[in-house]
Structure formats: C-alpha cells, structure tokens
PDB file of C-alpha atoms in Angstrom:
ATOM      1  CA  UNK O   1       0.000   0.000   0.000  1.00 47.00           C
ATOM      2  CA  UNK O   2       1.176   3.493  -0.760  1.00 49.00           C
ATOM      3  CA  UNK O   3       1.894   5.783   2.149  1.00 60.00           C
ATOM      4  CA  UNK O   4      -0.195   8.944   2.350  1.00 65.00           C
ATOM      5  CA  UNK O   5       1.418  12.017   0.841  1.00 83.00           C
ATOM      6  CA  UNK O   6       2.065  14.432   3.696  1.00 92.00           C
ATOM      7  CA  UNK O   7       4.699  16.707   2.155  1.00 92.00           C
ATOM      8  CA  UNK O   8       5.348  17.676  -1.406  1.00 91.00           C
ATOM      9  CA  UNK O   9       8.003  19.662  -3.228  1.00 92.00           C
ATOM     10  CA  UNK O  10       7.115  22.990  -4.728  1.00 90.00           C
ATOM     11  CA  UNK O  11       6.869  22.359  -8.482  1.00 86.00           C
ATOM     12  CA  UNK O  12       9.739  24.579  -9.595  1.00 80.00           C
ATOM     13  CA  UNK O  13      12.264  23.279  -7.049  1.00 86.00           C
ATOM     14  CA  UNK O  14      14.663  20.315  -6.768  1.00 90.00           C
ATOM     15  CA  UNK O  15      13.242  19.113  -3.445  1.00 92.00           C
ATOM     16  CA  UNK O  16      12.941  15.363  -2.874  1.00 92.00           C
ATOM     17  CA  UNK O  17      10.549  13.933  -0.291  1.00 93.00           C
ATOM     18  CA  UNK O  18      11.711  10.429   0.670  1.00 92.00           C
ATOM     19  CA  UNK O  19       8.556   8.810   2.061  1.00 90.00           C
ATOM     20  CA  UNK O  20      10.359   5.557   2.899  1.00 90.00           C
ATOM     21  CA  UNK O  21      12.992   7.103   5.175  1.00 93.00           C
ATOM     22  CA  UNK O  22      11.080  10.300   6.025  1.00 94.00           C
ATOM     23  CA  UNK O  23      13.835  12.554   4.706  1.00 95.00           C
ATOM     24  CA  UNK O  24      13.677  15.807   2.754  1.00 95.00           C
ATOM     25  CA  UNK O  25      16.662  16.788   0.619  1.00 95.00           C
ATOM     26  CA  UNK O  26      17.521  18.677  -2.555  1.00 93.00           C
ATOM     27  CA  UNK O  27      17.086  21.956  -0.685  1.00 94.00           C
ATOM     28  CA  UNK O  28      19.238  25.052  -0.779  1.00 93.00           C
ATOM     29  CA  UNK O  29      21.269  26.442   2.125  1.00 93.00           C
ATOM     30  CA  UNK O  30      20.254  29.298   4.433  1.00 94.00           C
ATOM     31  CA  UNK O  31      16.561  28.398   4.493  1.00 95.00           C
ATOM     32  CA  UNK O  32      14.473  30.445   6.902  1.00 94.00           C
ATOM     33  CA  UNK O  33      10.891  30.073   8.020  1.00 89.00           C
ATOM     34  CA  UNK O  34       9.930  32.464   5.224  1.00 90.00           C
ATOM     35  CA  UNK O  35      11.878  30.673   2.465  1.00 93.00           C
ATOM     36  CA  UNK O  36      11.291  27.020   3.438  1.00 94.00           C
ATOM     37  CA  UNK O  37       7.757  27.208   2.018  1.00 93.00           C
ATOM     38  CA  UNK O  38       9.268  28.118  -1.357  1.00 93.00           C
ATOM     39  CA  UNK O  39      10.803  24.611  -1.439  1.00 94.00           C
ATOM     40  CA  UNK O  40       8.342  22.321   0.345  1.00 94.00           C
ATOM     41  CA  UNK O  41       4.703  22.406   1.345  1.00 94.00           C
ATOM     42  CA  UNK O  42       2.211  20.291   3.230  1.00 94.00           C
ATOM     43  CA  UNK O  43      -0.115  18.198   1.095  1.00 92.00           C
ATOM     44  CA  UNK O  44      -3.737  19.257   0.838  1.00 91.00           C
ATOM     45  CA  UNK O  45      -5.488  18.849   4.197  1.00 93.00           C
ATOM     46  CA  UNK O  46      -2.256  18.955   6.228  1.00 94.00           C
ATOM     47  CA  UNK O  47      -0.150  21.579   7.965  1.00 94.00           C
ATOM     48  CA  UNK O  48       3.587  21.522   8.599  1.00 94.00           C
ATOM     49  CA  UNK O  49       5.758  22.849  11.391  1.00 94.00           C
ATOM     50  CA  UNK O  50       9.534  23.021  11.013  1.00 95.00           C
ATOM     51  CA  UNK O  51      12.092  23.254  13.816  1.00 94.00           C
ATOM     52  CA  UNK O  52      15.718  24.258  13.107  1.00 94.00           C
ATOM     53  CA  UNK O  53      18.371  21.837  14.355  1.00 92.00           C
ATOM     54  CA  UNK O  54      20.840  24.615  15.119  1.00 85.00           C
ATOM     55  CA  UNK O  55      20.769  28.382  14.713  1.00 83.00           C
ATOM     56  CA  UNK O  56      18.218  30.301  12.690  1.00 88.00           C
ATOM     57  CA  UNK O  57      18.425  28.374   9.404  1.00 96.00           C
ATOM     58  CA  UNK O  58      16.874  25.008   8.588  1.00 96.00           C
ATOM     59  CA  UNK O  59      19.807  22.684   8.047  1.00 96.00           C
ATOM     60  CA  UNK O  60      20.699  19.038   8.367  1.00 97.00           C
ATOM     61  CA  UNK O  61      18.818  17.460  11.248  1.00 97.00           C
ATOM     62  CA  UNK O  62      16.034  20.050  11.293  1.00 97.00           C
ATOM     63  CA  UNK O  63      12.630  18.430  11.522  1.00 97.00           C
ATOM     64  CA  UNK O  64       9.311  18.992   9.804  1.00 96.00           C
ATOM     65  CA  UNK O  65       6.225  17.608  11.514  1.00 95.00           C
ATOM     66  CA  UNK O  66       3.039  17.200   9.522  1.00 95.00           C
ATOM     67  CA  UNK O  67      -0.443  17.095  11.039  1.00 94.00           C
ATOM     68  CA  UNK O  68      -3.947  16.942   9.630  1.00 94.00           C
ATOM     69  CA  UNK O  69      -5.277  20.504   9.388  1.00 92.00           C
ATOM     70  CA  UNK O  70      -8.124  19.640  11.767  1.00 90.00           C
ATOM     71  CA  UNK O  71      -5.935  17.995  14.433  1.00 89.00           C
ATOM     72  CA  UNK O  72      -2.814  18.388  16.537  1.00 86.00           C
ATOM     73  CA  UNK O  73      -1.943  14.704  16.074  1.00 93.00           C
ATOM     74  CA  UNK O  74       1.366  14.301  14.248  1.00 94.00           C
ATOM     75  CA  UNK O  75       0.944  12.245  11.082  1.00 93.00           C
ATOM     76  CA  UNK O  76       4.643  12.152  10.162  1.00 93.00           C
ATOM     77  CA  UNK O  77       8.001  13.677  11.054  1.00 95.00           C
ATOM     78  CA  UNK O  78      10.601  14.275   8.356  1.00 96.00           C
ATOM     79  CA  UNK O  79      14.281  15.131   8.771  1.00 97.00           C
ATOM     80  CA  UNK O  80      15.952  17.692   6.539  1.00 97.00           C
ATOM     81  CA  UNK O  81      19.253  16.753   4.912  1.00 97.00           C
ATOM     82  CA  UNK O  82      21.396  19.491   3.379  1.00 95.00           C
ATOM     83  CA  UNK O  83      24.269  17.616   1.785  1.00 94.00           C
ATOM     84  CA  UNK O  84      27.625  18.956   3.063  1.00 94.00           C
ATOM     85  CA  UNK O  85      25.963  20.786   6.021  1.00 95.00           C
ATOM     86  CA  UNK O  86      27.312  18.531   8.757  1.00 95.00           C
ATOM     87  CA  UNK O  87      26.708  20.652  11.851  1.00 94.00           C
ATOM     88  CA  UNK O  88      23.068  21.430  11.033  1.00 95.00           C
ATOM     89  CA  UNK O  89      23.331  25.213  10.893  1.00 95.00           C
ATOM     90  CA  UNK O  90      21.970  25.396   7.331  1.00 95.00           C
ATOM     91  CA  UNK O  91      25.203  26.700   5.865  1.00 94.00           C
ATOM     92  CA  UNK O  92      28.217  25.004   4.291  1.00 92.00           C
ATOM     93  CA  UNK O  93      31.331  26.439   5.910  1.00 90.00           C
ATOM     94  CA  UNK O  94      34.811  25.510   7.082  1.00 89.00           C
ATOM     95  CA  UNK O  95      33.208  24.092  10.243  1.00 92.00           C
ATOM     96  CA  UNK O  96      31.632  21.341   8.134  1.00 94.00           C
ATOM     97  CA  UNK O  97      34.966  20.729   6.439  1.00 91.00           C
ATOM     98  CA  UNK O  98      36.634  20.396   9.855  1.00 92.00           C
ATOM     99  CA  UNK O  99      33.993  17.889  11.033  1.00 94.00           C
ATOM    100  CA  UNK O 100      34.509  15.714   7.965  1.00 94.00           C
ATOM    101  CA  UNK O 101      38.293  15.942   8.178  1.00 93.00           C
ATOM    102  CA  UNK O 102      38.333  15.079  11.899  1.00 93.00           C
ATOM    103  CA  UNK O 103      36.090  12.084  11.251  1.00 93.00           C
ATOM    104  CA  UNK O 104      38.305  10.764   8.461  1.00 93.00           C
ATOM    105  CA  UNK O 105      41.422  11.310  10.577  1.00 92.00           C
ATOM    106  CA  UNK O 106      39.799   9.392  13.452  1.00 90.00           C
ATOM    107  CA  UNK O 107      40.160  12.426  15.732  1.00 88.00           C
ATOM    108  CA  UNK O 108      36.431  12.972  16.319  1.00 81.00           C
ATOM    109  CA  UNK O 109      33.805  10.453  15.307  1.00 75.00           C
ATOM    110  CA  UNK O 110      31.118  11.811  17.650  1.00 84.00           C
ATOM    111  CA  UNK O 111      29.267  13.942  15.064  1.00 86.00           C
ATOM    112  CA  UNK O 112      29.081  11.623  12.070  1.00 92.00           C
ATOM    113  CA  UNK O 113      27.411   8.665  13.755  1.00 92.00           C
ATOM    114  CA  UNK O 114      26.114   6.051  11.331  1.00 92.00           C
ATOM    115  CA  UNK O 115      22.421   6.581  10.641  1.00 93.00           C
ATOM    116  CA  UNK O 116      22.392  10.184  11.878  1.00 95.00           C
ATOM    117  CA  UNK O 117      21.318  13.086   9.695  1.00 96.00           C
ATOM    118  CA  UNK O 118      24.890  14.407   9.687  1.00 96.00           C
ATOM    119  CA  UNK O 119      26.191  11.012   8.535  1.00 96.00           C
ATOM    120  CA  UNK O 120      23.708  10.989   5.650  1.00 96.00           C
ATOM    121  CA  UNK O 121      24.728  14.560   4.733  1.00 96.00           C
ATOM    122  CA  UNK O 122      28.406  13.518   4.671  1.00 96.00           C
ATOM    123  CA  UNK O 123      27.960  10.244   2.768  1.00 96.00           C
ATOM    124  CA  UNK O 124      27.888  11.982  -0.590  1.00 94.00           C
ATOM    125  CA  UNK O 125      28.434   8.853  -2.677  1.00 94.00           C
ATOM    126  CA  UNK O 126      25.660   7.125  -0.688  1.00 93.00           C
ATOM    127  CA  UNK O 127      27.578   3.910  -0.128  1.00 95.00           C
ATOM    128  CA  UNK O 128      26.888   3.714   3.611  1.00 95.00           C
ATOM    129  CA  UNK O 129      30.396   4.728   4.689  1.00 94.00           C
ATOM    130  CA  UNK O 130      32.251   8.010   5.008  1.00 95.00           C
ATOM    131  CA  UNK O 131      35.489   7.775   3.058  1.00 94.00           C
ATOM    132  CA  UNK O 132      38.073   9.899   1.277  1.00 94.00           C
ATOM    133  CA  UNK O 133      35.822   9.716  -1.785  1.00 95.00           C
ATOM    134  CA  UNK O 134      33.154  11.612   0.166  1.00 94.00           C
ATOM    135  CA  UNK O 135      35.756  14.203   1.116  1.00 94.00           C
ATOM    136  CA  UNK O 136      36.735  14.608  -2.549  1.00 93.00           C
ATOM    137  CA  UNK O 137      33.066  14.996  -3.514  1.00 92.00           C
ATOM    138  CA  UNK O 138      32.577  17.423  -0.615  1.00 92.00           C
ATOM    139  CA  UNK O 139      35.533  19.550  -1.751  1.00 89.00           C
ATOM    140  CA  UNK O 140      34.287  19.616  -5.352  1.00 87.00           C
ATOM    141  CA  UNK O 141      30.764  20.527  -4.248  1.00 81.00           C
ATOM    142  CA  UNK O 142      31.877  23.272  -1.868  1.00 79.00           C
ATOM    143  CA  UNK O 143      34.180  24.803  -4.455  1.00 73.00           C
ATOM    144  CA  UNK O 144      31.338  24.871  -7.006  1.00 68.00           C
ATOM    145  CA  UNK O 145      28.567  26.040  -4.679  1.00 60.00           C
ATOM    146  CA  UNK O 146      30.414  28.170  -2.153  1.00 55.00           C
ATOM    147  CA  UNK O 147      33.896  29.169  -3.386  1.00 52.00           C
ATOM    148  CA  UNK O 148      34.544  31.256  -0.267  1.00 53.00           C
ATOM    149  CA  UNK O 149      34.081  28.324   2.169  1.00 47.00           C
TER     150      UNK O 149
END
C-alpha cells in the first residue's frame, strides 16, 4: 500500500521527499521560516511545522512535523538533509569541512554517527560509509557552490 502524501516539493524546485525514510533533501542552504515554504509544502489537508536543528536556518537534522489541518496529532516527522551541512546550521562552511576531516582522521567520530542526519549529509556517494571519496566529492561541491568556504 502506498503511504499517504504528507509533504510535497514545490513544483519549480529540486526538493525530494523520501517517504520511505522520512527525509527531505535537494534543498538550498540558508533556508528560513519564510523561504522554506518556497521549497516544500504540506499536502492538501495537512499543515507543517519546522524546527531548526541549530541556529536560525533550517539545516541538516532540522525536523518537519506534519499534522492533519483539523488535528494536533502528528501524522509524520521528516528530517531535513542538506548535503555537506554537517553541523546542522543550514550553511556550508569551514566548520563542516573540519567535522569531515576530523572524522576521516579518526580524531572525532562523535558527530558523524552512522544513521544520523549528519552522517547521511556527509555520505555523498551514498555507499553507507564516510570515506576519502566523500571528502573529494565534498571539496568539489563546496568549491562549485560556495567558493569562499
């Protein structure tokens, strides 16, 4: 049976709603309460409420709860993934680079715990492990998207 559609991407955007894993990705950085609705919206008959994971932007680990419009009962909770945003602040900066580097060096493995939102955001080749290949992809992505990072 198909799961009910609680969230949907805005037609003109690259947003992906993963209904199997309850993830939302394909979003831009620096999303605020005002701009999040330009990327994703609740399906007809539902409302959504988003909570930032860290800071004022919606980044990796932020959550979106969806409820029927006539109820406060939560129908589903989705987690936002911003690829390369490892600390959840909604931006891709040198802090994210440091987290990935420390993980690969074995110096700090506390942030990128397997299965966590940050782990998913760092596993850019989606092979279930964080490796040097992910770091290479991260570096390429950051240099294309955010040359000043």
